[in-house]
Coordinates of C-alpha atoms and ligand atoms in Angstrom, one line a residue:
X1 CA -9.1 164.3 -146.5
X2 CA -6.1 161.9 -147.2
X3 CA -6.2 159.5 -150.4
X4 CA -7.1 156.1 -148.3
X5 CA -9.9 157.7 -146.5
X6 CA -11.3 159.7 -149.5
X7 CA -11.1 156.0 -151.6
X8 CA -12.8 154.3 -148.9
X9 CA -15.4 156.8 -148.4
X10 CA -16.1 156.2 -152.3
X11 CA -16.2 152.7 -152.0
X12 CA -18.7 152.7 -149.8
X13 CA -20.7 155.4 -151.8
X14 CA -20.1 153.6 -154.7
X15 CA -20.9 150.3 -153.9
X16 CA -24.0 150.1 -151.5
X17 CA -24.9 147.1 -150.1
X18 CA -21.5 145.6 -149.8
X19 CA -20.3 145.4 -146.4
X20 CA -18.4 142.5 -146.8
X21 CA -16.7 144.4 -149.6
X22 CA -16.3 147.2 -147.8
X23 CA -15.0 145.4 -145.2
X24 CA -12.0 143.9 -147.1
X25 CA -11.1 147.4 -148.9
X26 CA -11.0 148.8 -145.2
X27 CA -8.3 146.7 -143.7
X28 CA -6.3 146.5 -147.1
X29 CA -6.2 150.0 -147.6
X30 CA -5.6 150.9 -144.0
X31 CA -2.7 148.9 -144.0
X32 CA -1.0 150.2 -147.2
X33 CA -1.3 153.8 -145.9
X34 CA 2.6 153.9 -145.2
X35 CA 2.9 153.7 -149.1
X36 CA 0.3 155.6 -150.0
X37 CA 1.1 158.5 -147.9
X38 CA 4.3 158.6 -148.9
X39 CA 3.3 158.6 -152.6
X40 CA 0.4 160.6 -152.4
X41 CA 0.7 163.0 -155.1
X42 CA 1.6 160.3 -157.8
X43 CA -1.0 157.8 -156.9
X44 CA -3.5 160.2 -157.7
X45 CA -2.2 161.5 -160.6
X46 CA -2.7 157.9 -161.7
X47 CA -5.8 157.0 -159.8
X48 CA -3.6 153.7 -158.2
X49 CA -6.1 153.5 -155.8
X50 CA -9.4 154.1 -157.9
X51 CA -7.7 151.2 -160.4
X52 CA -7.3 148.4 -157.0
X53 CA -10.6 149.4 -156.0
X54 CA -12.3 148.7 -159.1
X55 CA -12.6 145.1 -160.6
X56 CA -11.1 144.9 -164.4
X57 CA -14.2 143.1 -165.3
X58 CA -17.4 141.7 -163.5
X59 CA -19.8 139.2 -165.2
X60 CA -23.2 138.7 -164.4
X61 CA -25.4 135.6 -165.5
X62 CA -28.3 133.8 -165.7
X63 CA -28.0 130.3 -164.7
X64 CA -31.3 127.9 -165.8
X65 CA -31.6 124.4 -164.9
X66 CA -33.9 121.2 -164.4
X67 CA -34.4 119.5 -161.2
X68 CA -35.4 115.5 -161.5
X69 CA -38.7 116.2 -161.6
X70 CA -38.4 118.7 -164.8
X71 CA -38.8 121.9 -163.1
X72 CA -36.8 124.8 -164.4
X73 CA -34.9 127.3 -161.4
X74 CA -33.2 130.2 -162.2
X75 CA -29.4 130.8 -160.1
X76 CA -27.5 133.9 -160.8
X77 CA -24.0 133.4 -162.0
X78 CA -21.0 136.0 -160.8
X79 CA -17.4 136.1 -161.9
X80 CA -15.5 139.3 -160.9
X81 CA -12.5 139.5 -162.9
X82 CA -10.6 142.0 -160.4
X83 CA -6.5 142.1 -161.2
X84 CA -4.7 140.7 -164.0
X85 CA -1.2 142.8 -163.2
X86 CA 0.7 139.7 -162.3
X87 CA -0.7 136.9 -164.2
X88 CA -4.1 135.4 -165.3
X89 CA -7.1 136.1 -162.9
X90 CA -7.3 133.2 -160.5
X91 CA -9.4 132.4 -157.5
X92 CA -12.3 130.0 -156.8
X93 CA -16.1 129.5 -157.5
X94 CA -18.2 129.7 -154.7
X95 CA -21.8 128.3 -154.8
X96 CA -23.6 129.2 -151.8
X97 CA -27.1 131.0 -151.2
X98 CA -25.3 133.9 -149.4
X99 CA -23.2 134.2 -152.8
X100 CA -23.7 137.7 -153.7
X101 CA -21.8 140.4 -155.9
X102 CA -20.3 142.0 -152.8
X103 CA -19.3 139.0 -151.6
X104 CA -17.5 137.5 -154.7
X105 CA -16.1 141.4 -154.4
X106 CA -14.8 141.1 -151.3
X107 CA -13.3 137.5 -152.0
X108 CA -11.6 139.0 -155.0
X109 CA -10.3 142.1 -153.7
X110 CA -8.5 139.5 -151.4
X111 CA -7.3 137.3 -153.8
X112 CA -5.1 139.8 -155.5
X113 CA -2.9 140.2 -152.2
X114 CA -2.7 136.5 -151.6
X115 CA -2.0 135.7 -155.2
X116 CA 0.5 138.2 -154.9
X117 CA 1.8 136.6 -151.8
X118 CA 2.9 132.9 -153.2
X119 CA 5.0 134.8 -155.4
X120 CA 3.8 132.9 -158.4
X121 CA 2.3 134.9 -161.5
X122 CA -1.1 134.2 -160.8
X123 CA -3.9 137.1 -160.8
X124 CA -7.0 137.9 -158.9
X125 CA -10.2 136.8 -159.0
X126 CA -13.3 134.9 -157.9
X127 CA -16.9 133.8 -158.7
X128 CA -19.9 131.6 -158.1
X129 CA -23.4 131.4 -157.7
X130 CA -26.3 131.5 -154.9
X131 CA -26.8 128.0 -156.1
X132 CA -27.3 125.8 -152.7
X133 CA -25.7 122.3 -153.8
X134 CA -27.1 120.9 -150.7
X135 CA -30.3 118.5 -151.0
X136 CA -29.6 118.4 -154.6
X137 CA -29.2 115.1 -156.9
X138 CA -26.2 114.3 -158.3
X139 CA -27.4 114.6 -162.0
X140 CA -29.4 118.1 -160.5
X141 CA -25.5 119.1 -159.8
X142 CA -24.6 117.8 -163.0
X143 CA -27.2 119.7 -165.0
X144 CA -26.4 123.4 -162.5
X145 CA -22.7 122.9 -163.5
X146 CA -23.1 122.2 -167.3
X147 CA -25.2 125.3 -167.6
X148 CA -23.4 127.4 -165.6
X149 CA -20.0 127.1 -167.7
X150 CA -22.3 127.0 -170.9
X151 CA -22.2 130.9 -169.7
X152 CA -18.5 131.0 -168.1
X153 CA -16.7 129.5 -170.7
X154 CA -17.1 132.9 -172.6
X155 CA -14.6 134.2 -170.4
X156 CA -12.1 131.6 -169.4
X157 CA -9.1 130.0 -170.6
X158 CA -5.9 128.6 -169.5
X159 CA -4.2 132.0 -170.3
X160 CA -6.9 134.3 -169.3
X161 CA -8.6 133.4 -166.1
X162 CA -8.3 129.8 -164.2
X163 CA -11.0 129.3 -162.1
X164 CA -11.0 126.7 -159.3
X165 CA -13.0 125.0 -156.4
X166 CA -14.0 126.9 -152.8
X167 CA -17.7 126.6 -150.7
X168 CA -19.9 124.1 -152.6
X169 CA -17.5 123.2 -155.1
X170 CA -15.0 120.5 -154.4
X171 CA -13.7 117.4 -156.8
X172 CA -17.3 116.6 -158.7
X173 CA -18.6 119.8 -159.0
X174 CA -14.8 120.8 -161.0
X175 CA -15.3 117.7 -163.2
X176 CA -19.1 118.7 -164.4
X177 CA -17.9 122.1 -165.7
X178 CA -14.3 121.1 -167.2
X179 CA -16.3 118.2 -169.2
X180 CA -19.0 121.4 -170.4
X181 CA -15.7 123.4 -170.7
X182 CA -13.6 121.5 -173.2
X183 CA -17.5 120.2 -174.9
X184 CA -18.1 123.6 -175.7
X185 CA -14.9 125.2 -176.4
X186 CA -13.6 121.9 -177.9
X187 CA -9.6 122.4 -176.4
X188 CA -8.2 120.2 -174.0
X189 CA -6.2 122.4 -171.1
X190 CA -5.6 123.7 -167.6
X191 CA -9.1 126.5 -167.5
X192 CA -9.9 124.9 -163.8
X193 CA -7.7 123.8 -160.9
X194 CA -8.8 120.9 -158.8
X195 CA -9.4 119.0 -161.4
X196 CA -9.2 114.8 -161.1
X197 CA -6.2 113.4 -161.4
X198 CA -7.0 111.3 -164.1
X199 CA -7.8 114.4 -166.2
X200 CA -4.5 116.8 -165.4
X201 CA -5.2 117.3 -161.3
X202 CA -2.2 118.1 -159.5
X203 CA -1.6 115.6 -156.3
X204 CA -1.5 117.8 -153.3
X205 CA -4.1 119.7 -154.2
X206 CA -7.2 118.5 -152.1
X207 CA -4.3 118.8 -149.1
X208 CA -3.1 122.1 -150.1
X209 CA -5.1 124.3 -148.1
X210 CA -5.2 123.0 -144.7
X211 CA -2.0 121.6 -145.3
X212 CA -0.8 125.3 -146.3
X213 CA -2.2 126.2 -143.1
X214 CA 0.0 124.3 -140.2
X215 CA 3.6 125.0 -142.7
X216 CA 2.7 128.0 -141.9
X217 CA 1.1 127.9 -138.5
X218 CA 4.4 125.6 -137.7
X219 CA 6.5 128.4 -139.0
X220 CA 4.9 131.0 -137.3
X221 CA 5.4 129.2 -134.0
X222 CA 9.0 128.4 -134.4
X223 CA 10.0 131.9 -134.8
X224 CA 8.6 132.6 -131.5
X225 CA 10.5 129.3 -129.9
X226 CA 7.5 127.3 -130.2
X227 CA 5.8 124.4 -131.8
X228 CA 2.5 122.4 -132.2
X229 CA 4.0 119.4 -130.7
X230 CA 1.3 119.1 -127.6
X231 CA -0.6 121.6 -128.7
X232 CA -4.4 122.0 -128.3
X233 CA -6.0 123.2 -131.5
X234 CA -9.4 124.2 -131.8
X235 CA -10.8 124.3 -135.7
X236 CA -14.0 125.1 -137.1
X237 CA -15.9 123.8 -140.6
X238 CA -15.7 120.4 -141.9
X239 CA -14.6 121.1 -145.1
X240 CA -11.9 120.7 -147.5
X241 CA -9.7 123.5 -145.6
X242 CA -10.7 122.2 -141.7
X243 CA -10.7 118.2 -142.7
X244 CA -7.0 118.4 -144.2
X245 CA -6.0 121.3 -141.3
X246 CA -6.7 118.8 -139.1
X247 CA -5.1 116.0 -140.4
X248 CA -1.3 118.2 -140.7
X249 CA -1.7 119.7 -137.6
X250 CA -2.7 115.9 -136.2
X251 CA 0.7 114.8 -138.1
X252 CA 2.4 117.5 -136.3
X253 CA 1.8 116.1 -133.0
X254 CA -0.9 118.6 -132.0
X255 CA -4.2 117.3 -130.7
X256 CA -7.3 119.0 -132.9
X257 CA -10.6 118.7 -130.3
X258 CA -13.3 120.2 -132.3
X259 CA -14.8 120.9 -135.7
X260 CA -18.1 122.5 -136.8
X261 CA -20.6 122.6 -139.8
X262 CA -23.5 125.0 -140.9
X263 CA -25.8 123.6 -138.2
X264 CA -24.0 122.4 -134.9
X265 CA -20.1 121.6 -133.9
X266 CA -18.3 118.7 -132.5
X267 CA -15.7 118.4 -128.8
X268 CA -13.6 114.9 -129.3
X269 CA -11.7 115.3 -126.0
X270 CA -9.5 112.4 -127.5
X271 CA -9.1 114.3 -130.9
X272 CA -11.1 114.6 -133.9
X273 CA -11.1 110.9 -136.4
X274 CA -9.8 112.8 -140.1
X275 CA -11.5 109.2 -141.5
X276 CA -14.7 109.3 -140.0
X277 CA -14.5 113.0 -140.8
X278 CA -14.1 112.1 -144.3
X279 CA -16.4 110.0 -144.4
X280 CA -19.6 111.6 -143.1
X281 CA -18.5 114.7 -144.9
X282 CA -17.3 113.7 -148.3
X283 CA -19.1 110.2 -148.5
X284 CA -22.0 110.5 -146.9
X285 CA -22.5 114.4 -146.9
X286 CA -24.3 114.0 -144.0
X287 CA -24.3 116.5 -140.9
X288 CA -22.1 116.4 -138.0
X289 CA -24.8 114.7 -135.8
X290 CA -23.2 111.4 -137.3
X291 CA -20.2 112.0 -135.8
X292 CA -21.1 110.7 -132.2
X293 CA -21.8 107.1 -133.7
X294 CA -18.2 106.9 -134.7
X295 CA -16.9 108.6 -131.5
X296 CA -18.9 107.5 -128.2
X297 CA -17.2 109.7 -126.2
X298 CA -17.8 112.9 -128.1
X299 CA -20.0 115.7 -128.0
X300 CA -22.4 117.3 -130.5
X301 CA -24.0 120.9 -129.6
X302 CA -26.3 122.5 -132.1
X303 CA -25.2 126.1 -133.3
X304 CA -21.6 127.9 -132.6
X305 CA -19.9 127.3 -130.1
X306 CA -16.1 125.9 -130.9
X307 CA -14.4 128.8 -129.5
X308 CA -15.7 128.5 -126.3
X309 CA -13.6 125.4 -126.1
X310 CA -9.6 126.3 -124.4
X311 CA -6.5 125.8 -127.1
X312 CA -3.7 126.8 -128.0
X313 CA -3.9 127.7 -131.2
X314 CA -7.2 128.6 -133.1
X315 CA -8.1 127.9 -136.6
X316 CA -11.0 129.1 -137.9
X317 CA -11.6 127.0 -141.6
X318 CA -15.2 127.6 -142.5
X319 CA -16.3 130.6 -143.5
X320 CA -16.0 134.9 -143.2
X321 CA -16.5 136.3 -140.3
X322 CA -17.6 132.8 -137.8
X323 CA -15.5 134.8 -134.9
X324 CA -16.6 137.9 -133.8
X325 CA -15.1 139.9 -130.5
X326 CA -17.1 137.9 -128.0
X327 CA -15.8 134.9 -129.3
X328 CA -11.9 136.5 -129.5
X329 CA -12.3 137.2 -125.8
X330 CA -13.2 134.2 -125.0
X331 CA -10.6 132.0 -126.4
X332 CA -7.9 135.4 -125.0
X333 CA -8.9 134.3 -121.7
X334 CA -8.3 130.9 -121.9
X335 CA -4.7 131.3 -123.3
X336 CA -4.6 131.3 -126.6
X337 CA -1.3 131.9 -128.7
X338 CA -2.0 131.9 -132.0
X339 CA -5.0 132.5 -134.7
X340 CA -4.4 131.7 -138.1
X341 CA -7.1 132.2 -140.7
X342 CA -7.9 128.8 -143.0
X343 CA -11.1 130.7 -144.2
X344 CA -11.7 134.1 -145.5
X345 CA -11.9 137.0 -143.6
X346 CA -13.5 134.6 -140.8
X347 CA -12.5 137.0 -138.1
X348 CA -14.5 140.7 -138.1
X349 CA -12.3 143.6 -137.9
X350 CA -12.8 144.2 -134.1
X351 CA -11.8 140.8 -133.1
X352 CA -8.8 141.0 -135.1
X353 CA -8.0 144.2 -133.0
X354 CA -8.6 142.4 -130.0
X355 CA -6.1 139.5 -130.7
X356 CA -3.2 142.2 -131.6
X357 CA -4.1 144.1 -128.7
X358 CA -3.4 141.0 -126.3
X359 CA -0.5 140.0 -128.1
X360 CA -2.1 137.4 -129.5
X361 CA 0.0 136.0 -133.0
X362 CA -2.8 136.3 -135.9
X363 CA -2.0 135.7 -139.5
X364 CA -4.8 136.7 -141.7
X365 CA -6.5 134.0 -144.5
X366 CA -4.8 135.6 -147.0
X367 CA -1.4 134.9 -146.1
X368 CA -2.4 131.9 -143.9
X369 CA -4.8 129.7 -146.2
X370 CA -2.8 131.0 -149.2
X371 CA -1.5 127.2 -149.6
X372 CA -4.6 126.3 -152.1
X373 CA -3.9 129.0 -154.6
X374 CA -0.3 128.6 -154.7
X375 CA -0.9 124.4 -155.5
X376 CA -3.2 125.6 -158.0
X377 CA -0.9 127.6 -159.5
X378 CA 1.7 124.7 -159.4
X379 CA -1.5 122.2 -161.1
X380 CA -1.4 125.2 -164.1
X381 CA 2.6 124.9 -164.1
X382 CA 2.1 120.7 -164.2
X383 CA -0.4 121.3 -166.8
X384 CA 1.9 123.7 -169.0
X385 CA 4.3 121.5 -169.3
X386 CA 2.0 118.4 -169.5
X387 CA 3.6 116.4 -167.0
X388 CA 2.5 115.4 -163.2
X389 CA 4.7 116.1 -160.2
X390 CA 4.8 113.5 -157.4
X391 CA 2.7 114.5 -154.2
X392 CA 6.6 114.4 -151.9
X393 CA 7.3 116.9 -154.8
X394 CA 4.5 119.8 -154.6
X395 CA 4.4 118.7 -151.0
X396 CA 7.5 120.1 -150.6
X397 CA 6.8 123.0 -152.8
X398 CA 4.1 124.2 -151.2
X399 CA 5.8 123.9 -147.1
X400 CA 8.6 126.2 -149.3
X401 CA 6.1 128.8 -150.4
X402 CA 4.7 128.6 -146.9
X403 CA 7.5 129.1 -145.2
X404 CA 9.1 132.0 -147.3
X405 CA 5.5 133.6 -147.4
X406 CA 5.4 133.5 -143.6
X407 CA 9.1 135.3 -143.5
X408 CA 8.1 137.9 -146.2
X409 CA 5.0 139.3 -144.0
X410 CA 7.1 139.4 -141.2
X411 CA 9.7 141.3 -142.3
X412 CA 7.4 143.5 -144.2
X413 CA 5.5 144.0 -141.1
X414 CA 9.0 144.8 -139.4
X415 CA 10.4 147.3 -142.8
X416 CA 7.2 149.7 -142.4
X417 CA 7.8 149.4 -138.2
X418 CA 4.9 147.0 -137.6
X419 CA 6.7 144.3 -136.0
X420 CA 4.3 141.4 -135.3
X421 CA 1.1 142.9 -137.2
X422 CA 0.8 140.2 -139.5
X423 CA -2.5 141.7 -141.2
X424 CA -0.1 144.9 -142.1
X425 CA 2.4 142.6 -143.3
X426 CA 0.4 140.7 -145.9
X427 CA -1.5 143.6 -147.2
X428 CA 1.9 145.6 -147.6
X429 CA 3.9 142.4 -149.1
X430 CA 1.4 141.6 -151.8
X431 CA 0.6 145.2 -152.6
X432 CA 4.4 146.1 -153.2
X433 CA 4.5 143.6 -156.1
X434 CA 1.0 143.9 -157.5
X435 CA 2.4 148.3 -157.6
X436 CA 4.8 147.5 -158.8
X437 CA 3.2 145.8 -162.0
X438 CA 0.9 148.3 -162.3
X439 CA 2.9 150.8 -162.2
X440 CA 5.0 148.9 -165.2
X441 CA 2.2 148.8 -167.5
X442 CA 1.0 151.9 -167.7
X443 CA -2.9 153.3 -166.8
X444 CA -4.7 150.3 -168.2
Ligands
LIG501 P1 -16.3 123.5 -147.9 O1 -17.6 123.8 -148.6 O2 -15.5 122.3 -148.2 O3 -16.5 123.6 -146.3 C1 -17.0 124.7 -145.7 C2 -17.3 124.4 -144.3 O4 -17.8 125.5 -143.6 C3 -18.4 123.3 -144.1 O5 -18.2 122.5 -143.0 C4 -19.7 124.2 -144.0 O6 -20.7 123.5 -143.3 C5 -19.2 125.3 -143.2 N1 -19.9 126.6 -143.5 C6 -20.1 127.1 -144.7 N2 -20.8 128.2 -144.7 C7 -21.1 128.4 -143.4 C8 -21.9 129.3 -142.6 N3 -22.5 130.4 -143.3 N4 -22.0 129.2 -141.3 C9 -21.3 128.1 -140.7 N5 -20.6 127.2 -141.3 C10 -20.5 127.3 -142.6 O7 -15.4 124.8 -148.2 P2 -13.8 125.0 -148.0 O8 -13.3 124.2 -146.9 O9 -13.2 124.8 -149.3 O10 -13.7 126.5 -147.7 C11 -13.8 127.0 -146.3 C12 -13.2 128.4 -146.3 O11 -11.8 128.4 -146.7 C13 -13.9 129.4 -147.2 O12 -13.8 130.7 -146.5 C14 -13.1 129.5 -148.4 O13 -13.2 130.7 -149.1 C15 -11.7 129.3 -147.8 N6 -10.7 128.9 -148.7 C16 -10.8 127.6 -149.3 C17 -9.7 127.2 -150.1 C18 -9.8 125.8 -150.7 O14 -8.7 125.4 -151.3 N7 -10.8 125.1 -150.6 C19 -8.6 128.0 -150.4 C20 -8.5 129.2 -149.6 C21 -9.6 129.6 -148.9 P3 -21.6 122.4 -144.0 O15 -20.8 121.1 -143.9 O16 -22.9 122.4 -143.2 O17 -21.9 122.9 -145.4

């Protein structure tokens, strides 16, 4: 049995109960076989493989806290500490009741390719916890997040591992734990990215993912003698990633018809409203039902449905695998061109077959929604330095790091004789530098 298949076979042995995680290993792995082959006997001899596969460090807590009414609940707390070869761990906190270890696994594993990609020092990792912020008060929010970093700041530090926002935890969930952080560990610095920008937030950041998302969709298109300019884009979530996705892609002359949340999704044939967006989402938190009161002529349907709609383009921003190979031959046959990934892993492995098979461009989440990470990287930079960068400034930075990112995948994809596999491309990019520091250091 080759290396690949004999590591992914232990993987699965190894970690039961993890498809997700299994899942992420499978497509990585596959597509760093040309390596791998090629290097067989050496990358066992140092157990390269066994050493990716296995997280440097995973942390599991207890997270207790009050509800209004002075009941006690107990969460479960995960950070998985997975590769420091390039710089401190970094990657978000999830809280979600679907949170699981195999999931923060999977998210991760990923994280160390897409870290790798930005081509800044940054490391992977991720956590979170099965919390479910919705429903709750904001002091209930107040009181999870205090406790949990009560726990996390054991582990974390501006040099060590810099956790940030993702599901569940956007601007005030970021504030609650950096005010526990620096209460507790009684320093002042940059452990969390997202943070406010009154306490050493970088601008940009909220933007940087969906943003991050059409530089690089843009990119992608004019390679291939295209634009967005009259495009129809179809995007799912409501989010941080979809709300800003839809605003660039808006401000690239593209017209975004639909967007979606747990419960139902939304068709604007005169394009989504970002403001009301924002405000039913972000002020309100309210559900997507609300929308129609805004925007007469919409439609709201309960349950999935955005891919049904035709585009151009398809971005799906909400959460791992929302788009399945029903969906992927649906949106083939109405014409798509392109899917890029604002979530992670939102596309199963069969539908991602599907699209290359029909010639469809698809750029996986971590290349495509690798925009965030690389702005939180440029917030730790900012907060090094202890200075604040204008938003024209890391707006710039981060259409740069887009840009090149998008030409480093393809040409990766084209050096290994891939030419167009995007998915090959990112795994192979961010592996060869992320080898490459592993192999500097030695078997640690
Ligand atoms: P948010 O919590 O802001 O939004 C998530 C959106 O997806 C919401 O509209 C939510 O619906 C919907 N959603 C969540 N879970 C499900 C589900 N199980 N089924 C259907 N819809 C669901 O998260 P983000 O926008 O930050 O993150 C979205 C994705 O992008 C995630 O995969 C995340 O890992 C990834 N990502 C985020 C980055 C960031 O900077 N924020 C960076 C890179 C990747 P509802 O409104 O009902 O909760």
């Amino acid at each position: 049995m080759s290396y690949v298949d004999e590591i992914i076979q232990q993987v699965k042995e190894k970690n039961p109960a993890q498809p997700e995680f299994h899942q992420a290993v499978h497509e990585v792995l596959e597509s760093i076989r040309p390596i791998v082959d090629a290097n067989e006997e050496a990358f066992r001899r140092d157990a390269v493989l066994e050493r990716l596969v296995n997280p440097e460090r995973q942390i599991i807590f207890r997270v207790p806290w009050l509800d209004d009414e002075g009941n006690a609940h107990v969460n479960t707390g995960y950070r998985v500490q997975f590769n420091s070869a390039i710089g401190p761990y970094k990657g978000g906190l999830r809280l979600h009741p679907s949170v699981n270890i195999g999931i923060i696994k999977f998210l991760g594993f990923e994280q160390i390719f897409k870290n790798s990609l930005t081509g800044l020092p940054i490391g992977g990792g991720k956590g979170g916890s099965d919390f479910d912020p919705k429903g709750k008060s904001d002091r209930e929010i107040m009181r999870f997040c205090q406790s949990f970093m009560t726990e996390l700041c054991k582990y974390i530090g501006a040099d060590t591992d810099v956790p940030a926002g993702d599901i569940g935890t956007g601007g005030r969930e970021i504030g609650y734990m950096f005010g526990q952080y620096k209460r507790i560990r009684g320093v002042f610095e940059g452990v969390l990215t997202g943070k406010g920008l009154t306490y050493g937030g970088s601008l940009a950041r909220t933007e940087a993912t969906g943003y991050g998302l059409l530089y690089l969709t843009d990119e992608l298109l004019r390679t291939h003698g295209e634009t967005l300019k009259g495009k129809t884009v179809v995007v799912s979530g409501a989010g941080n990633v979809a709300t800003y996705a839809i605003q660039k892609a808006q401000q690239l002359g593209a017209k975004v018809v639909t967007c979606s949340d747990s419960t139902g999704w939304v068709y604007d044939p005169d394009g989504i409203d970002v403001a009301a967006l924002k405000e039913i989402k972000e002020v309100k938190r309210a559900r997507l039902t609300e929308y129609k009161n805004y925007r007469p002529n919409s439609e709201y349907h309960e349950g999935k449905g955005v891919w049904t709609v035709k585009c151009d383009v398809a971005l799906p921003c909400a959460t791992q695998n929302e788009l399945d190979i029903e969906d992927a031959k649906t949106l083939v046959a109405n014409g798509v061109m392109a899917v890029c990934e604002g979530a992670n892993m939102p596309t199963t492995e069969e539908a991602t077959k599907y699209f290359q098979d029909n010639k469809v461009y698809f750029v996986p989440g971590k290349a495509a929604n690798a925009g965030g990470v690389a702005t939180s990287a440029l917030e730790m930079s900012q907060n090094s330095e202890r200075l604040s960068w204008t938003f024209e400034e890391v707006d710039s930075k981060l259409k740069n790091i887009m840009e090149n990112l998008f030409h480093n995948i393809d040409e990766a994809a084209k050096k290994y004789g891939f030419e167009g596999n995007y998915v090959v491309g990112a795994n192979l990019a961010g592996f060869e530098k992320v080898l490459n520091a592993m192999t500097a250091q030695g078997i640690v």
